[in-house]
Short mmCIF file of C-alpha atoms and ligand atoms in Angstrom, two decimals:
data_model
loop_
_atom_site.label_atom_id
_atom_site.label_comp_id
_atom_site.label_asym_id
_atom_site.label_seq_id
_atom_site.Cartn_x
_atom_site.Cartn_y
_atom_site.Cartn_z
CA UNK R 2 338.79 -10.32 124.93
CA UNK R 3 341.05 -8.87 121.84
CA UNK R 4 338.95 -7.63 119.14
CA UNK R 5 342.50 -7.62 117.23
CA UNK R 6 342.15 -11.49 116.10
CA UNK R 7 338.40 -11.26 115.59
CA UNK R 8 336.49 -12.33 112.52
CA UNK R 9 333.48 -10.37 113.37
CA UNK R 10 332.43 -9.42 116.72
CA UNK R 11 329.31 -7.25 118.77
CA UNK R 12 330.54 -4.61 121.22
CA UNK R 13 327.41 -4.10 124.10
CA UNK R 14 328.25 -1.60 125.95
CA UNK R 15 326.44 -2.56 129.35
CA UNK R 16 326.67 1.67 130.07
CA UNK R 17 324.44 2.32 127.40
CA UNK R 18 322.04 -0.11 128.95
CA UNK R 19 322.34 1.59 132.06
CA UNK R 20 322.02 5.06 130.25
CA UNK R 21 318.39 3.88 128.35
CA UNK R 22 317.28 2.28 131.55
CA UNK R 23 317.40 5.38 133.48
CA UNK R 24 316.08 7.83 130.86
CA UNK R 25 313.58 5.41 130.51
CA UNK R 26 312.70 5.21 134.55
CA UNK R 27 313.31 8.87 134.37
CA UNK R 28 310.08 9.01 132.26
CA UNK R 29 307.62 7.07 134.92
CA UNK R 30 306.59 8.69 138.13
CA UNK R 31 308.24 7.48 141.18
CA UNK R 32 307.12 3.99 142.34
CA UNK R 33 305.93 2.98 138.81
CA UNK R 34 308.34 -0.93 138.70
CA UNK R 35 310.13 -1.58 135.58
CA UNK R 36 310.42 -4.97 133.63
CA UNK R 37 313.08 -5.13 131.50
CA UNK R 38 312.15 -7.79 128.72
CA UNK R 39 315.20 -9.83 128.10
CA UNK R 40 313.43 -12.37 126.25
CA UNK R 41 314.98 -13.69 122.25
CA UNK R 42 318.42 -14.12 123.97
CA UNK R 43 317.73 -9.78 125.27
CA UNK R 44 316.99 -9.20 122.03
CA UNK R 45 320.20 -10.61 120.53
CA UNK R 46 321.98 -8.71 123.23
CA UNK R 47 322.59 -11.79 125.18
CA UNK R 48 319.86 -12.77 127.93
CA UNK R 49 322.68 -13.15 130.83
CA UNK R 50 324.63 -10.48 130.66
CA UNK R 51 321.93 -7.76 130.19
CA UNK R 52 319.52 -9.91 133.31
CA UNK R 53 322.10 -9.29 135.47
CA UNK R 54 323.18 -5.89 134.65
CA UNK R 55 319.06 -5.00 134.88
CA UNK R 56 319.23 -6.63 138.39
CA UNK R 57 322.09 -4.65 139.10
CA UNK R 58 320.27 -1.64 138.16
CA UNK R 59 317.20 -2.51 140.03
CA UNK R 60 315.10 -3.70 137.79
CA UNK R 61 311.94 -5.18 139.48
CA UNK R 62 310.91 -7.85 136.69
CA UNK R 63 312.09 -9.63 133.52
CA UNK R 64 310.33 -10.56 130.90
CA UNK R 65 311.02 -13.56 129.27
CA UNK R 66 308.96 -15.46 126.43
CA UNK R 67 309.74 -19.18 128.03
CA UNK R 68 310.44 -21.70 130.25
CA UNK R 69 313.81 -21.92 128.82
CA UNK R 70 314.48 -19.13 128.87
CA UNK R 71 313.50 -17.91 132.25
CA UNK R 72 315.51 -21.21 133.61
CA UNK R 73 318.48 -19.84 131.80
CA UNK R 74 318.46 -16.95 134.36
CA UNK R 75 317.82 -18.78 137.09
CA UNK R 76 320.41 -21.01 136.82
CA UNK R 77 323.15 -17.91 136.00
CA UNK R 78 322.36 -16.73 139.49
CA UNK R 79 319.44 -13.99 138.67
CA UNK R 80 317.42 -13.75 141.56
CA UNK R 81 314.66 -10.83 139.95
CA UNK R 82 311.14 -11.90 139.66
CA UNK R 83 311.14 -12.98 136.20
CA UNK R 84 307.47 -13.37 134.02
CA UNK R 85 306.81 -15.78 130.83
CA UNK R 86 304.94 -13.87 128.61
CA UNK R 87 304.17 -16.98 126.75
CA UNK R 88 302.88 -20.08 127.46
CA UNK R 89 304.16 -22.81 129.19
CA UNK R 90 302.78 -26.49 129.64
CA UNK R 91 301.04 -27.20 132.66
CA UNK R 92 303.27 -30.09 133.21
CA UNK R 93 305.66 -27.85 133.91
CA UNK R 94 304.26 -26.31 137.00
CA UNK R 95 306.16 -28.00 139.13
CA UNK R 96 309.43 -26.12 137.23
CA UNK R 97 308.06 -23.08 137.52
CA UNK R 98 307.13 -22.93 141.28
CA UNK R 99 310.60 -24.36 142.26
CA UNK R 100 312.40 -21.62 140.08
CA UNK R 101 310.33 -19.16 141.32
CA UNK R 102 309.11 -17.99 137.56
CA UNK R 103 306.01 -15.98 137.31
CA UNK R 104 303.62 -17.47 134.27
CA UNK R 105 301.28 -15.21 132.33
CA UNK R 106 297.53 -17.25 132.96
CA UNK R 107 295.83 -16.68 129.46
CA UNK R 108 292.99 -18.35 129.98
CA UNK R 109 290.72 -20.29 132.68
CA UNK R 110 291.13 -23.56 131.02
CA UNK R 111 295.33 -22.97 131.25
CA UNK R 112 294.50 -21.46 134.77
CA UNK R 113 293.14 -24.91 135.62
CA UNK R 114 295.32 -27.22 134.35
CA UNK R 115 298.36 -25.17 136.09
CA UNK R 116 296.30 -25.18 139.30
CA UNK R 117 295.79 -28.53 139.14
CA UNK R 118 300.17 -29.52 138.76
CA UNK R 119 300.60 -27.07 141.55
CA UNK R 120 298.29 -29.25 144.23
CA UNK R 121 299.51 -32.31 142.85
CA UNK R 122 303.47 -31.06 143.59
CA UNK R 123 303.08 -28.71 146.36
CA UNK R 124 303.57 -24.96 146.91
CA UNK R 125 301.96 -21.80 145.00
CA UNK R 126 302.61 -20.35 141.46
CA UNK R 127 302.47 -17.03 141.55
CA UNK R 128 300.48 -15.90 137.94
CA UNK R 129 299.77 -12.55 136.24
CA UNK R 130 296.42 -12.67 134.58
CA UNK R 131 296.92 -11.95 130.42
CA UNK R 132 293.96 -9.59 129.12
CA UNK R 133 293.40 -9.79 124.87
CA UNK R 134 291.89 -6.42 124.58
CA UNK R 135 292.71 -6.41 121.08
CA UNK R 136 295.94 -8.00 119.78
CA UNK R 137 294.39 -11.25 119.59
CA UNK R 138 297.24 -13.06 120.76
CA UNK R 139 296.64 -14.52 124.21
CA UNK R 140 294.16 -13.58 127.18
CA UNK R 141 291.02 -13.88 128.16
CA UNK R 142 289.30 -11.71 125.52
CA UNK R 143 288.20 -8.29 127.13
CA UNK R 144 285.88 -6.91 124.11
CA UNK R 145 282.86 -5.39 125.42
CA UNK R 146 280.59 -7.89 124.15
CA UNK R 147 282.87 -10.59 126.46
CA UNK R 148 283.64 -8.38 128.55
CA UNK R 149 281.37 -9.75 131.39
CA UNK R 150 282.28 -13.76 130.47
CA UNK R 151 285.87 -12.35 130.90
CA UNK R 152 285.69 -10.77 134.13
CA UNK R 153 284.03 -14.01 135.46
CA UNK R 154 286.61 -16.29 134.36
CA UNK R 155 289.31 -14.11 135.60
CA UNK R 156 287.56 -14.20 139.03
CA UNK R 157 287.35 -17.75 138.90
CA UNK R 158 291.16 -18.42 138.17
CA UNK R 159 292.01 -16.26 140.76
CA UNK R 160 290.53 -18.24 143.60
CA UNK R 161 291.77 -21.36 142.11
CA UNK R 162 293.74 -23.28 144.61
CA UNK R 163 297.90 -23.42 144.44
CA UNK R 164 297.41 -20.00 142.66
CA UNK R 165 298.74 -16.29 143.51
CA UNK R 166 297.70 -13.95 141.12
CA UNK R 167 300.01 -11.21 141.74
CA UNK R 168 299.83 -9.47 138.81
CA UNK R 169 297.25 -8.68 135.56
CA UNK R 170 298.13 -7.25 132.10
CA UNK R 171 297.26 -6.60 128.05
CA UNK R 172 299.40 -5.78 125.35
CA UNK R 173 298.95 -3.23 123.49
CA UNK R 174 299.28 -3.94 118.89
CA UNK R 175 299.60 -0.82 117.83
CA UNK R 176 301.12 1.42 120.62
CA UNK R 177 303.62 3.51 117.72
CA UNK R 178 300.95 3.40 115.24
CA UNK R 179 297.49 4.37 116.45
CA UNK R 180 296.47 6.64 119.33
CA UNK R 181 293.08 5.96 119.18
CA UNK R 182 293.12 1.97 118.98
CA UNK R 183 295.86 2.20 121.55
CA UNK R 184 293.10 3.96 124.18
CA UNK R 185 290.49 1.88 122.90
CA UNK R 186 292.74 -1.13 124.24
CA UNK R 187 293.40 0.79 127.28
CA UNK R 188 289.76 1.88 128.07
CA UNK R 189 288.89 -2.11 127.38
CA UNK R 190 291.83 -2.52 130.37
CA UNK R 191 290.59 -0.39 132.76
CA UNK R 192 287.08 -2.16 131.97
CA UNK R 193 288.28 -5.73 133.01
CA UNK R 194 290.29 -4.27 135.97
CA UNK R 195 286.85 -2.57 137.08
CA UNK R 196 284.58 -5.43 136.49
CA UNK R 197 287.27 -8.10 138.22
CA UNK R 198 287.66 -5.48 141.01
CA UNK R 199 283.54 -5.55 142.01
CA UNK R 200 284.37 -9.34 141.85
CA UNK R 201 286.09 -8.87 145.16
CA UNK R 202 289.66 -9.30 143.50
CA UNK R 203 292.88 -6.78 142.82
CA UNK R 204 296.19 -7.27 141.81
CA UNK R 205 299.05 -5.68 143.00
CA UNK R 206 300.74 -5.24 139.79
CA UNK R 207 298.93 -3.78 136.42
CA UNK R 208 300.56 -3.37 133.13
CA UNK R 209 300.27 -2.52 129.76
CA UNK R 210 303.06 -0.21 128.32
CA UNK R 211 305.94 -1.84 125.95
CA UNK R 212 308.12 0.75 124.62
CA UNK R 213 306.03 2.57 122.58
CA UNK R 214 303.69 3.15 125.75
CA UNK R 215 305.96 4.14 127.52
CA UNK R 216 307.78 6.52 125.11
CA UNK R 217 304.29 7.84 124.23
CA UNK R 218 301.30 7.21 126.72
CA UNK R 219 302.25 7.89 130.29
CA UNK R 220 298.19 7.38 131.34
CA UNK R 221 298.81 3.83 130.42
CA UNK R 222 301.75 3.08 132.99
CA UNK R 223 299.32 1.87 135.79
CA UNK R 224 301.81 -0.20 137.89
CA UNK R 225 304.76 -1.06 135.81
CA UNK R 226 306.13 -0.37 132.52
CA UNK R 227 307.33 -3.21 130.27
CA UNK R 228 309.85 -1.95 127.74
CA UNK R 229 312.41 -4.06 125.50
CA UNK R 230 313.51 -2.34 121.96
CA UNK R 231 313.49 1.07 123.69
CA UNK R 232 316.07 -0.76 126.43
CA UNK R 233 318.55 -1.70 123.61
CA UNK R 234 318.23 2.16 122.47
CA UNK R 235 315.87 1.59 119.81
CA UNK R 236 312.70 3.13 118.85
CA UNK R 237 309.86 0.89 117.87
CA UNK R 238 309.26 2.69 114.92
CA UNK R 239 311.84 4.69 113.01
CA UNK R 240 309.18 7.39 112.42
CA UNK R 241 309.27 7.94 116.16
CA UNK R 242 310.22 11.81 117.34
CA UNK R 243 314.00 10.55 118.97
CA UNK R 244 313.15 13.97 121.02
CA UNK R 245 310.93 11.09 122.89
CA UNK R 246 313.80 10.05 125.38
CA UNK R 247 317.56 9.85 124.92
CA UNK R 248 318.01 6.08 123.85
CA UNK R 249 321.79 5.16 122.75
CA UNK R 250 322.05 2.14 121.08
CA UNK R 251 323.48 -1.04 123.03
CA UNK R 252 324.89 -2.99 120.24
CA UNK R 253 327.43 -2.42 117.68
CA UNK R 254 328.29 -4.82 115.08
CA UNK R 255 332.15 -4.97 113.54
CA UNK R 256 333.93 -6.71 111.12
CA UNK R 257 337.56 -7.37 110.31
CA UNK R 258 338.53 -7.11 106.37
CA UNK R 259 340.50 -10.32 105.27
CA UNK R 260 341.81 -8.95 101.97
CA UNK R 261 341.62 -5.63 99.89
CA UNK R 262 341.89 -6.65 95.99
CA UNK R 263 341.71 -5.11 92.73
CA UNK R 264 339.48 -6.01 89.82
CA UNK R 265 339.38 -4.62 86.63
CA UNK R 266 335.94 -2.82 85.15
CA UNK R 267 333.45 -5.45 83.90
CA UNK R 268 334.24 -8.32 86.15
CA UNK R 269 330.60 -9.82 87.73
CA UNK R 270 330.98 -9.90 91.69
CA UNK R 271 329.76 -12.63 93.95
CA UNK R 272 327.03 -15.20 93.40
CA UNK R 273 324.38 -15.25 90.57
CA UNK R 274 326.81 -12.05 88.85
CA UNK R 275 324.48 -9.46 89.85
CA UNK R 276 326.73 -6.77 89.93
CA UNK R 277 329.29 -6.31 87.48
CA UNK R 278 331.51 -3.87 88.26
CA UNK R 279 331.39 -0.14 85.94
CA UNK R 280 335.05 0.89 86.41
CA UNK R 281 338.08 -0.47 88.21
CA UNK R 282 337.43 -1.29 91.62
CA UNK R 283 338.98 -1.91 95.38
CA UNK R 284 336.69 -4.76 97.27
CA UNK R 285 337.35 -5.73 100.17
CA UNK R 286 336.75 -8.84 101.73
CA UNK R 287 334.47 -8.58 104.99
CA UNK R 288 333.77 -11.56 106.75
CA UNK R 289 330.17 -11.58 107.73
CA UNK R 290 327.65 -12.51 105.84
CA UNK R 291 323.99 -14.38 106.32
CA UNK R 292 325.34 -17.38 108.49
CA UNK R 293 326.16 -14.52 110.75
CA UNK R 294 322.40 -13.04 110.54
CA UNK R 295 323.59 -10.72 108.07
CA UNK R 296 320.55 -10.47 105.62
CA UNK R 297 321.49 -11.42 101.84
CA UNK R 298 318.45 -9.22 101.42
CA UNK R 299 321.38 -6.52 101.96
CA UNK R 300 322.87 -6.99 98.81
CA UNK R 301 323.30 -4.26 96.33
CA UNK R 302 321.00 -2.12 98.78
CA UNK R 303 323.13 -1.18 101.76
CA UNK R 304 326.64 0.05 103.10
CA UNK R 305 329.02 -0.84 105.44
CA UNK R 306 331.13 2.16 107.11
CA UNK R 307 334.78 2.74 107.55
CA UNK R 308 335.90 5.62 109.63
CA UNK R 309 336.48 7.56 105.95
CA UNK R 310 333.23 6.64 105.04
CA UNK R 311 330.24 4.19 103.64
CA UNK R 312 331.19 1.48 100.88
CA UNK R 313 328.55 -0.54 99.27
CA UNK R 314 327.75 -3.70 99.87
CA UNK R 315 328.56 -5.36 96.22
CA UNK R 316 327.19 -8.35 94.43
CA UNK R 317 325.40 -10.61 96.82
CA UNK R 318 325.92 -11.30 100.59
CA UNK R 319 327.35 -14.85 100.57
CA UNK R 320 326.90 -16.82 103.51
CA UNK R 321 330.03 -15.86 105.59
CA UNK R 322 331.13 -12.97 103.65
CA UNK R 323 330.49 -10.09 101.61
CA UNK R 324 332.50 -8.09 99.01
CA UNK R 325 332.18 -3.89 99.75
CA UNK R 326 333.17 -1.78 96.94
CA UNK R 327 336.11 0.38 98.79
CA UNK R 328 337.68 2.19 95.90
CA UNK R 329 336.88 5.82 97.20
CA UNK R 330 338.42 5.02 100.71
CA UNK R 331 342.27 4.21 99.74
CA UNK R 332 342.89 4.18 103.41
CA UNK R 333 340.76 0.69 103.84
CA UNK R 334 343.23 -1.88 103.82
CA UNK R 335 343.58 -5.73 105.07
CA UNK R 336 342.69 -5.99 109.19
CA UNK R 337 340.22 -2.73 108.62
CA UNK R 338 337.59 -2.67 110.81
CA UNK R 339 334.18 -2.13 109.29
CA UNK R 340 331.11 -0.97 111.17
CA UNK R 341 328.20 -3.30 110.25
CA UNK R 342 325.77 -2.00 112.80
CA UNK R 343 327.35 1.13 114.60
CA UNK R 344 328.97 4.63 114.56
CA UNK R 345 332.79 5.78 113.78
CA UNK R 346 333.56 10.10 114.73
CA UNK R 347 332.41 10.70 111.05
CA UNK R 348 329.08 8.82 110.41
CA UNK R 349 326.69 5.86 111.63
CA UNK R 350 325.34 2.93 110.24
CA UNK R 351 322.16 2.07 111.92
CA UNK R 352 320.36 -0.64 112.12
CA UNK R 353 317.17 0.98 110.97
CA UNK R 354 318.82 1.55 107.72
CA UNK R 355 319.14 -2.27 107.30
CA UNK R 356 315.63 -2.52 108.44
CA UNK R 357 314.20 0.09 105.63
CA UNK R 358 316.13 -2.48 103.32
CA UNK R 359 314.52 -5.60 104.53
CA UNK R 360 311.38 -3.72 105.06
CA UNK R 361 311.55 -5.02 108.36
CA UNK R 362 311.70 -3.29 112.12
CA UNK R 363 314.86 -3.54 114.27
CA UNK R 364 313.62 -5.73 116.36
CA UNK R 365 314.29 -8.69 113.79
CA UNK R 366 317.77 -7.80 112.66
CA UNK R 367 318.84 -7.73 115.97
CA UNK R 368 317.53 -11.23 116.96
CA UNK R 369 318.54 -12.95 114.13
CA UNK R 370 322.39 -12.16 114.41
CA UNK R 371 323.71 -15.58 115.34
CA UNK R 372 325.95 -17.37 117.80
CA UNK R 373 328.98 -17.10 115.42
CA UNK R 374 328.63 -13.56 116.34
CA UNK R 375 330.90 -13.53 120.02
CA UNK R 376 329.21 -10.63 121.99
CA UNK R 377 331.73 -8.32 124.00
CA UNK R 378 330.39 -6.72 126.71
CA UNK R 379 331.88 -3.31 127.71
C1 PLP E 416 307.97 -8.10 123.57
C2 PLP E 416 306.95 -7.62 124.51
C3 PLP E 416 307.10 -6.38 125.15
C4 PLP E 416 308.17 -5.39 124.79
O1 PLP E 416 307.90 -4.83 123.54
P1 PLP E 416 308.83 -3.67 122.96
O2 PLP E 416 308.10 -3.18 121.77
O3 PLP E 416 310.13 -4.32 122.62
O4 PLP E 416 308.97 -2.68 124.04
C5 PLP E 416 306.18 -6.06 126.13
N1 PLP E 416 305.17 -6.91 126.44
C6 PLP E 416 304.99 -8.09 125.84
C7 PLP E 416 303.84 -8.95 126.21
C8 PLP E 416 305.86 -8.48 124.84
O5 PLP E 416 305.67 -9.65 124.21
#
């Protein structure tokens, strides 16, 4: 595709991918599986594309957060065991065993109900077994004053009929924050795995570790790591040491400037007059705004960045466009390309810097970049 007639446009550079999945394998001991989680459309990255690169790569799971949008990957051809971290109905088993999904079991009630569908339509659903050992989310809840009830109940969905509980797992809330509530959900973990264990069951595939795990805790791998923002070269937390592991970022976010115009000092810019201009000024016209997930939270607060430099984003984002005060950069003209999200040789504009803005993590701004945005995949 020709960037030269684009609007606005994400470059994913499918080598980056491949550079952050191996540093990131490079990190687990060998054996230790890998699921990539692909779920939010990969993070914004496109679900597809990335899937099928990760199967490519050897990736030996997915993670997905629905039906949807495990189906999505099923029908594009991906063949890689894929896992719903979320829930799906029960009436749905049927869906799930034909498409060969794996669905997280959170609970014996859920474990029922999907055992039920599955005798009722034939064949096995393979399950992994969801442990809350503190992110009260979803799981059976593994505190140590249920931890006993829990490992019953696990027990008893595992021998359920039309079931095949490959696989078991927690999530971890506060892997980049604290240490010590991080081992305190691992300890809980092992607990479960223990008590299920002298139940007579095992699994052949325990996890825990999201990015932050697995950037940080390598006693937590067990099995198989399950990383997503660290995938897309991004570190969970932009306090993070990036001495960690060598993550490039994926996706880069460009714009093409429509116009280049002069206004005099004292004219108000954009909607509500927020910012009225202090001297003569070149703005330039850059067509993205928040239709394209560009946040009008940006306005007044953050740059955009031209090979000679940043220019501020001036007055307030508009829904398809935004003005960018351009005067110190005479080389900016109409069909510019401005880096939204990105790097040029001379400087970067990272996402994290529009996520200190929005007081947000990266994780958002990436997902909420919309379809308007085409992605191009290098
Ligand atoms: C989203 C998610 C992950 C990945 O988290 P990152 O912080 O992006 O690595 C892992 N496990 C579960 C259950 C998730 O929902």
């Amino acid at each position: 595709m020709d960037t030269q007639t684009m609007r606005t446009w994400a470059e994913v550079s499918l080598d980056r991918l491949a550079h952050n999945y191996h540093a990131l394998r490079g990190l687990t001991p060998y054996g230790t599986k890998f699921m990539g989680l692909v779920k939010a459309d990969a993070y914004g990255h496109g679900a597809v594309p990335i899937a099928q690169k990760l199967e490519e790569l050897g990736a030996d799971y997915l993670g997905v957060a629905c039906l949807a949008e495990a189906v999505e990957l099923r029908q594009a051809g991906v063949q890689t065991p894929i896992l719903i971290l979320g829930g799906t109905p029960a009436a749905y088993a049927a869906e799930l065993v034909r498409y060969h999904i794996t669905q997280a079991c959170y609970d014996l009630d859920y474990a029922k109900a999907l055992s039920a569908q599955v005798q009722e339509t034939g064949g096995t659903l393979t399950v992994h077994i969801q442990c809350d050992t503190g992110m009260s989310r979803l799981g059976f809840l593994c505190h140590e004053d249920t931890m006993e009830q829990a490992a019953q109940e696990i027990a008893q969905a595992v021998e359920l009929p039309g079931l095949h509980a490959e696989g078991i797992f927690t999530h971890f809330s506060d892997a980049d924050g604290s240490e010590e509530y991080t081992m305190l959900q691992f300890d809980r973990f092992l607990d479960i795995l223990q008590r299920v264990q002298a139940l007579g069951h095992t699994f052949a595939i325990r996890h825990c570790a999201n990015s932050a795990a697995t950037l940080l805790y390598p006693a937590t791998y067990l099995d198989m790591v399950r990383p997503g923002i660290a995938l897309y070269g991004h570190f969970p937390d932009g306090n993070m040491d990036p001495a960690l592991c060598d993550l490039q970022p994926v996706m880069e976010v460009k714009s093409r400037v429509v116009t280049v115009r002069t206004v005099p000092a004292g004219t108000p810019v954009s909607y509500g007059r927020t910012n009225v201009l202090q001297r003569q000024t070149r703005l330039a016209v850059v067509p993205i705004g928040y239709g394209d997930g560009y946040c009008r939270g940006f306005s007044n607060r953050l740059s955009v960045l031209f090979p000679g430099g940043q220019a501020p984003v001036t007055g307030r984002v508009c829904m398809d466009m935004c003005m960018v005060d351009v005067t110190d950069l005479p080389e900016v003209t109409e069909g510019s390309v401005a880096v939204i999200y990105g790097h040029t040789e001379n400087g970067e504009q990272p996402v994290e810097a529009g996520a200190t803005v929005m007081n947000t993590i990266s994780y958002e701004l990436l997902c909420v970049l919309t379809r308007r945005i085409p992605r191009i995949y290098r």
